[in-house]
Short mmCIF file of C-alpha atoms in Angstrom, two decimals:
data_model
loop_
_atom_site.label_atom_id
_atom_site.label_comp_id
_atom_site.label_asym_id
_atom_site.label_seq_id
_atom_site.Cartn_x
_atom_site.Cartn_y
_atom_site.Cartn_z
CA MET A 197 -4.52 -141.35 81.54
CA SER A 198 -4.83 -145.02 82.46
CA LEU A 199 -2.28 -147.38 83.90
CA SER A 200 -2.93 -149.79 81.08
CA ALA A 201 -1.97 -147.12 78.57
CA ALA A 202 1.24 -146.47 80.47
CA GLU A 203 2.21 -150.11 80.18
CA ASP A 204 1.64 -150.46 76.42
CA ASP A 205 5.30 -149.98 75.46
CA SER A 206 6.61 -152.75 77.73
CA ALA A 207 3.73 -155.16 78.05
CA SER A 208 1.23 -154.71 75.24
CA GLU A 209 -0.28 -158.15 75.83
CA ILE A 210 -1.20 -157.42 79.47
CA HIS A 211 -4.59 -155.86 80.12
CA ILE A 212 -4.22 -154.08 83.46
CA PRO A 213 -7.31 -152.50 85.08
CA ALA A 214 -7.55 -148.81 84.20
CA ASP A 215 -6.41 -146.24 86.73
CA ILE A 216 -9.02 -144.17 88.57
CA ASP A 217 -8.62 -140.41 88.15
CA TRP A 218 -9.48 -137.66 90.65
CA HIS A 219 -12.76 -136.65 88.95
CA MET A 220 -14.05 -140.23 89.21
CA LEU A 221 -13.87 -140.30 93.03
CA ASP A 222 -16.56 -139.68 95.64
CA LYS A 223 -14.46 -137.20 97.70
CA SER A 224 -16.27 -137.56 101.05
CA LYS A 225 -16.04 -141.36 100.93
CA PHE A 226 -12.43 -141.13 99.75
CA PHE A 227 -11.30 -138.98 102.71
CA PHE A 228 -13.41 -140.75 105.36
CA LEU A 229 -12.34 -144.27 104.38
CA GLY A 230 -8.77 -143.07 103.81
CA ALA A 231 -8.53 -141.71 107.36
CA ALA A 232 -9.71 -145.03 108.82
CA LEU A 233 -7.53 -147.27 106.63
CA PHE A 234 -4.32 -145.28 106.99
CA SER A 235 -4.77 -144.89 110.75
CA GLY A 236 -4.71 -148.68 110.96
CA VAL A 237 -1.57 -148.84 108.82
CA SER A 238 0.14 -146.22 111.04
CA ALA A 239 -0.69 -148.19 114.19
CA ALA A 240 0.80 -151.40 112.78
CA LEU A 241 4.08 -149.77 111.72
CA TYR A 242 4.59 -147.29 114.56
CA PRO A 243 7.00 -149.44 116.66
CA ILE A 244 9.47 -149.53 113.74
CA VAL A 245 9.34 -145.71 113.53
CA VAL A 246 10.17 -145.51 117.26
CA LEU A 247 13.22 -147.77 116.76
CA LYS A 248 14.38 -145.74 113.75
CA THR A 249 14.04 -142.42 115.61
CA ARG A 250 15.95 -143.64 118.66
CA GLN A 251 18.75 -145.05 116.53
CA GLN A 252 19.13 -141.70 114.77
CA VAL A 253 19.58 -139.67 117.97
CA LEU A 254 21.89 -142.06 119.84
CA SER A 255 25.57 -141.10 119.78
CA THR A 256 26.64 -144.74 119.22
CA GLN A 257 25.22 -147.60 117.17
CA VAL A 258 22.74 -149.85 118.99
CA SER A 259 21.12 -152.77 117.18
CA CYS A 260 17.35 -152.93 116.76
CA PHE A 261 17.26 -156.19 118.71
CA ASN A 262 19.07 -154.75 121.76
CA MET A 263 17.02 -151.59 121.59
CA SER A 264 13.77 -153.58 121.49
CA LEU A 265 14.89 -155.59 124.53
CA ASN A 266 15.71 -152.37 126.40
CA ILE A 267 12.32 -150.88 125.60
CA MET A 268 10.48 -154.01 126.75
CA ARG A 269 12.62 -154.24 129.91
CA TYR A 270 12.43 -150.60 131.06
CA GLU A 271 9.23 -149.29 129.47
CA GLY A 272 7.10 -152.27 128.55
CA PHE A 273 5.05 -152.63 125.37
CA ARG A 274 3.76 -149.05 125.73
CA GLY A 275 7.28 -147.83 125.04
CA PHE A 276 6.85 -148.82 121.38
CA TYR A 277 3.87 -146.46 121.14
CA ARG A 278 5.23 -143.31 122.77
CA GLY A 279 3.72 -140.31 120.96
CA PHE A 280 1.32 -142.45 118.94
CA GLY A 281 -1.78 -140.49 120.01
CA THR A 282 -0.20 -137.27 118.78
CA SER A 283 0.92 -138.91 115.55
CA LEU A 284 -2.56 -140.33 114.96
CA MET A 285 -4.20 -136.92 115.44
CA GLY A 286 -1.98 -135.52 112.72
CA THR A 287 -2.48 -138.47 110.38
CA ILE A 288 -6.03 -137.53 109.38
CA PRO A 289 -5.48 -133.91 108.19
CA ALA A 290 -2.00 -134.70 106.83
CA ARG A 291 -3.23 -137.69 104.81
CA ALA A 292 -6.18 -135.65 103.52
CA LEU A 293 -3.81 -132.94 102.26
CA TYR A 294 -1.41 -135.56 100.89
CA MET A 295 -4.03 -137.53 98.95
CA ALA A 296 -5.77 -134.43 97.57
CA ALA A 297 -2.49 -132.89 96.36
CA LEU A 298 -1.33 -136.26 94.99
CA GLU A 299 -4.43 -136.94 92.90
CA VAL A 300 -4.97 -133.38 91.66
CA THR A 301 -1.30 -133.01 90.61
CA LYS A 302 -1.11 -136.47 89.04
CA SER A 303 -4.23 -135.84 86.96
CA SER A 304 -3.25 -132.29 85.90
CA VAL A 305 0.42 -132.96 85.13
CA GLY A 306 -0.37 -136.28 83.42
CA THR A 307 -2.79 -134.61 81.03
CA ALA A 308 -0.43 -131.67 80.39
CA THR A 309 2.60 -133.88 79.64
CA VAL A 310 0.63 -136.02 77.17
CA ARG A 311 -0.47 -132.85 75.37
CA LEU A 312 3.18 -131.76 75.18
CA GLY A 313 3.93 -134.88 73.16
CA PHE A 314 5.50 -137.18 75.76
CA SER A 315 4.79 -140.89 75.51
CA ASP A 316 2.25 -142.32 77.97
CA SER A 317 4.92 -144.15 79.99
CA THR A 318 7.14 -141.03 80.29
CA ALA A 319 4.12 -138.86 81.12
CA THR A 320 3.14 -141.27 83.89
CA THR A 321 6.64 -141.12 85.44
CA ILE A 322 6.74 -137.30 85.28
CA ALA A 323 3.21 -137.01 86.70
CA ASN A 324 4.03 -139.40 89.55
CA ALA A 325 7.22 -137.51 90.44
CA ALA A 326 5.44 -134.13 90.39
CA ALA A 327 2.56 -135.54 92.44
CA GLY A 328 4.95 -136.96 95.03
CA LEU A 329 6.72 -133.61 95.31
CA SER A 330 3.57 -131.50 95.73
CA SER A 331 1.84 -133.92 98.11
CA ALA A 332 4.87 -134.08 100.43
CA MET A 333 5.12 -130.28 100.58
CA ALA A 334 1.41 -129.95 101.38
CA ALA A 335 1.48 -132.64 104.07
CA GLN A 336 4.51 -131.11 105.83
CA LEU A 337 2.42 -128.13 106.90
CA VAL A 338 0.74 -130.53 109.32
CA TRP A 339 3.40 -133.22 109.72
CA THR A 340 6.28 -131.03 110.92
CA PRO A 341 4.65 -129.93 114.24
CA ILE A 342 3.35 -133.48 114.73
CA ASP A 343 6.84 -134.87 114.05
CA VAL A 344 8.47 -132.48 116.53
CA VAL A 345 6.03 -133.40 119.32
CA SER A 346 5.78 -137.15 118.67
CA GLN A 347 9.55 -137.62 118.21
CA ARG A 348 10.30 -135.86 121.50
CA LEU A 349 7.86 -138.21 123.20
CA MET A 350 9.48 -141.19 121.43
CA ILE A 351 12.97 -140.47 122.75
CA GLN A 352 11.89 -139.70 126.32
CA GLY A 353 12.15 -143.41 127.00
CA CYS A 354 15.90 -143.27 126.32
CA GLN A 355 16.27 -141.42 129.59
CA HIS A 356 14.70 -144.31 131.48
CA SER A 357 16.66 -147.09 129.80
CA SER A 358 20.26 -148.21 129.72
CA ASN A 359 20.75 -145.86 126.74
CA LYS A 360 20.33 -142.71 128.85
CA ASN A 361 24.00 -141.70 128.61
CA LEU A 362 23.99 -142.04 124.83
CA VAL A 363 21.69 -139.05 124.19
CA PRO A 364 23.62 -136.17 125.77
CA ASN A 365 21.85 -133.31 123.97
CA VAL A 366 18.25 -134.38 124.47
CA SER A 367 16.01 -131.70 125.98
CA SER A 368 15.73 -131.97 129.77
CA CYS A 369 12.07 -130.90 129.62
CA ARG A 370 9.68 -133.70 130.55
CA TYR A 371 6.35 -134.17 128.79
CA SER A 372 3.39 -136.06 130.21
CA ASN A 373 1.54 -136.32 126.86
CA GLY A 374 1.25 -134.75 123.43
CA LEU A 375 -0.79 -131.73 124.56
CA ASP A 376 1.66 -131.03 127.38
CA ALA A 377 4.58 -131.24 124.91
CA PHE A 378 2.76 -128.95 122.46
CA ARG A 379 2.13 -126.36 125.20
CA LYS A 380 5.67 -126.45 126.63
CA ILE A 381 7.33 -126.18 123.21
CA LEU A 382 5.05 -123.26 122.32
CA VAL A 383 5.86 -121.46 125.59
CA ALA A 384 9.62 -122.10 125.35
CA ASP A 385 10.24 -121.49 121.64
CA GLY A 386 7.03 -120.03 120.21
CA PRO A 387 5.52 -121.26 116.91
CA ARG A 388 9.04 -121.61 115.46
CA GLY A 389 9.68 -124.39 117.97
CA LEU A 390 6.86 -126.47 116.48
CA TYR A 391 8.23 -125.92 112.97
CA ARG A 392 11.82 -126.71 113.90
CA GLY A 393 13.38 -128.49 110.94
CA PHE A 394 10.57 -127.51 108.54
CA GLY A 395 13.03 -126.57 105.80
CA ILE A 396 15.02 -129.79 106.09
CA SER A 397 11.73 -131.73 106.28
CA ILE A 398 10.74 -130.31 102.90
CA LEU A 399 14.22 -131.11 101.57
CA THR A 400 13.84 -134.66 102.92
CA TYR A 401 10.27 -135.63 102.10
CA ALA A 402 9.70 -133.73 98.87
CA PRO A 403 12.62 -135.39 96.99
CA SER A 404 11.92 -138.66 98.81
CA ASN A 405 8.32 -138.72 97.57
CA ALA A 406 9.30 -137.58 94.09
CA VAL A 407 11.95 -140.34 93.90
CA TRP A 408 9.54 -142.88 95.37
CA TRP A 409 6.66 -142.25 92.96
CA ALA A 410 8.95 -142.02 89.93
CA SER A 411 10.75 -145.24 90.99
CA TYR A 412 7.42 -146.93 91.64
CA SER A 413 6.21 -146.07 88.14
CA VAL A 414 9.43 -147.37 86.53
CA ALA A 415 9.54 -150.53 88.69
CA SER A 416 5.90 -151.28 87.92
CA ARG A 417 6.51 -151.00 84.17
CA LEU A 418 9.61 -153.19 84.37
CA ILE A 419 7.81 -155.91 86.35
CA TRP A 420 4.78 -155.92 84.07
CA GLY A 421 7.16 -156.00 81.10
CA GLY A 422 8.85 -159.08 82.57
CA VAL A 423 5.46 -160.69 83.19
CA GLY A 424 4.48 -159.91 79.60
CA CYS A 425 7.64 -161.55 78.21
CA TYR A 426 7.12 -164.59 80.42
CA MET A 427 3.49 -165.00 79.37
CA SER A 428 4.40 -164.53 75.69
CA LYS A 429 7.07 -167.25 75.86
CA LYS A 430 4.70 -169.50 77.77
CA ASP A 431 2.04 -169.07 75.07
CA GLU A 432 4.61 -169.90 72.37
CA SER A 433 5.80 -173.04 74.19
CA ASP A 434 2.18 -174.12 74.67
CA GLY A 435 1.53 -173.61 70.98
CA GLY A 436 -0.94 -170.79 71.54
CA GLY A 437 -1.15 -167.64 69.51
CA GLY A 438 -1.43 -165.33 72.49
CA CYS A 439 -4.71 -163.90 71.18
CA GLY A 440 -6.66 -161.88 73.72
CA GLY A 441 -3.62 -161.20 75.89
CA TYR A 442 -3.12 -161.82 79.59
CA ARG A 443 -5.58 -160.39 82.09
CA PRO A 444 -4.04 -160.53 85.58
CA ASN A 445 -6.32 -161.27 88.50
CA SER A 446 -6.53 -159.01 91.57
CA LYS A 447 -3.90 -161.03 93.47
CA ALA A 448 -1.36 -160.59 90.66
CA VAL A 449 -2.04 -156.84 90.50
CA VAL A 450 -1.60 -156.48 94.29
CA ALA A 451 1.62 -158.55 94.20
CA VAL A 452 3.13 -156.35 91.47
CA GLN A 453 2.05 -153.19 93.31
CA GLY A 454 3.62 -154.45 96.54
CA LEU A 455 6.91 -155.48 94.90
CA SER A 456 7.13 -152.17 93.01
CA ALA A 457 6.51 -150.27 96.26
CA ALA A 458 9.24 -152.19 98.11
CA MET A 459 11.76 -151.54 95.30
CA ALA A 460 10.87 -147.84 95.22
CA SER A 461 11.24 -147.62 99.01
CA GLY A 462 14.76 -149.05 98.87
CA VAL A 463 15.86 -146.47 96.30
CA SER A 464 14.23 -143.61 98.19
CA ALA A 465 15.55 -144.67 101.63
CA ILE A 466 19.17 -144.91 100.48
CA ILE A 467 19.11 -141.55 98.67
CA THR A 468 17.40 -139.52 101.42
CA MET A 469 18.57 -141.27 104.64
CA PRO A 470 21.24 -138.66 105.60
CA LEU A 471 18.69 -135.86 105.28
CA ASP A 472 16.19 -137.77 107.44
CA THR A 473 18.81 -138.32 110.17
CA ILE A 474 19.73 -134.60 110.17
CA LYS A 475 16.03 -133.64 110.27
CA THR A 476 15.30 -135.92 113.23
CA ARG A 477 18.25 -134.58 115.24
CA LEU A 478 17.34 -130.98 114.49
CA GLN A 479 13.83 -131.55 115.78
CA VAL A 480 14.65 -133.32 119.06
CA LEU A 481 18.21 -132.41 120.15
CA ASP A 482 19.58 -129.15 121.55
CA GLY A 483 23.05 -127.65 121.61
CA GLU A 484 24.69 -125.74 124.48
CA GLU A 485 25.99 -122.19 124.19
CA ASN A 486 27.16 -120.07 127.15
CA GLY A 487 25.46 -122.45 129.55
CA GLN A 488 22.11 -122.21 127.73
CA ARG A 489 20.43 -124.81 125.58
CA ARG A 490 19.71 -123.69 122.02
CA PRO A 491 18.42 -125.47 118.89
CA LEU A 492 21.18 -127.02 116.82
CA THR A 493 21.93 -125.68 113.34
CA ILE A 494 22.23 -127.94 110.30
CA LEU A 495 26.01 -127.39 110.22
CA GLN A 496 26.41 -128.30 113.91
CA THR A 497 24.28 -131.40 113.40
CA VAL A 498 26.37 -132.56 110.43
CA ARG A 499 29.61 -131.92 112.37
CA ASN A 500 28.33 -133.95 115.33
CA LEU A 501 27.35 -136.85 113.08
CA VAL A 502 30.71 -136.89 111.27
CA LYS A 503 32.51 -136.71 114.62
CA GLU A 504 30.50 -139.63 116.01
CA GLY A 505 30.94 -142.02 113.12
CA GLY A 506 31.68 -140.37 109.80
CA MET A 507 29.22 -140.82 106.93
CA GLY A 508 28.10 -144.10 108.48
CA ALA A 509 26.48 -142.15 111.32
CA CYS A 510 24.17 -140.48 108.77
CA TYR A 511 22.84 -143.94 107.91
CA ARG A 512 21.97 -145.01 111.46
CA GLY A 513 18.47 -146.40 111.45
CA LEU A 514 18.61 -147.25 107.73
CA GLY A 515 17.43 -150.83 108.39
CA PRO A 516 14.31 -149.83 110.35
CA ARG A 517 13.62 -146.95 107.95
CA TRP A 518 13.91 -149.19 104.90
CA ALA A 519 11.71 -151.81 106.57
CA SER A 520 9.23 -149.16 107.70
CA MET A 521 9.14 -147.49 104.29
CA SER A 522 8.83 -150.81 102.44
CA MET A 523 6.04 -152.16 104.65
CA SER A 524 4.33 -148.78 104.84
CA ALA A 525 4.60 -148.21 101.09
CA THR A 526 3.49 -151.74 100.20
CA THR A 527 0.52 -151.48 102.54
CA MET A 528 -0.14 -147.88 101.50
CA ILE A 529 -0.16 -148.45 97.75
CA THR A 530 -2.33 -151.57 97.94
CA THR A 531 -4.65 -149.90 100.47
CA TYR A 532 -4.63 -146.72 98.38
CA GLU A 533 -5.63 -148.49 95.17
CA PHE A 534 -8.28 -150.45 97.11
CA LEU A 535 -9.53 -147.17 98.64
CA LYS A 536 -9.81 -145.53 95.21
CA ARG A 537 -11.92 -148.43 93.93
CA LEU A 538 -14.14 -148.28 97.01
CA SER A 539 -14.58 -144.53 96.53
CA THR A 540 -15.37 -144.55 92.81
CA LYS A 541 -18.58 -142.76 91.92
CA SER A 542 -21.45 -144.90 90.66
CA GLN A 543 -21.53 -144.64 86.88
#
């Protein structure tokens, strides 16, 4: 099922390069190049993730600007990369699982939905949503322990800054690096400690990815449809017949992909932000019961958030998350399509 076929209903005059299916890829090149490219993307966007995580665990609202100043003042530039080594180690296997599940599901579900009689555009949306759901669930097997460790390292800096009194329930355990954090969590809580918040992570990322990929498919069709209408009117005003259609160059394709990704990120961020805030707090904050620290439950976390600032508290960090998701998604989708073309088997 090609992207050009999916666009026929809304932009029949636009000849978009055909999509590359799973069976057309050189798998070893796909995974090797993917690990390198996405590691670079993660490094560029990591400081925004640190800001988002700290905003979510603070008991009061602190602007990104003030938080950035605090980090630079008390921790230096390295403060923006707390836990990055741990996150990077998890990126490679998690991305491999994500991309494999994404492509296999998209190809299988796309073919099945077309056979069931759905139109190409509807089949593409369904396939993208199913692929986003399955890929997120597969990746969380690796990402949840990495999230728990890296996020605890991220918020350690709050204890050294002027925000130290704003994170009352943060674990008192100190970690020197990712391996030390991994060992101490394992000793204190066992394997369950590393998978703290796994259920809510699935409930956060699976719908988020499904919404994102479905929204991306719809946004892409709408934009190409608008481009098609514009080019058709332009041809008419120029006195042309429009024969041969419009063939967008690579820059136009990348621009549409990037805009579609940003639009999809906005929709996904708004819908799933409360779940992401609850997940982050579950993974890094503890409660106190009979003088002992224990992991918070989902209900306790929700109560604390409502007590701190009502529903608005669930949306703390929305700005950084939206920015992170938009930049990450725009970079990811353009890099991903570029990666697929680099990894195509020689025909």
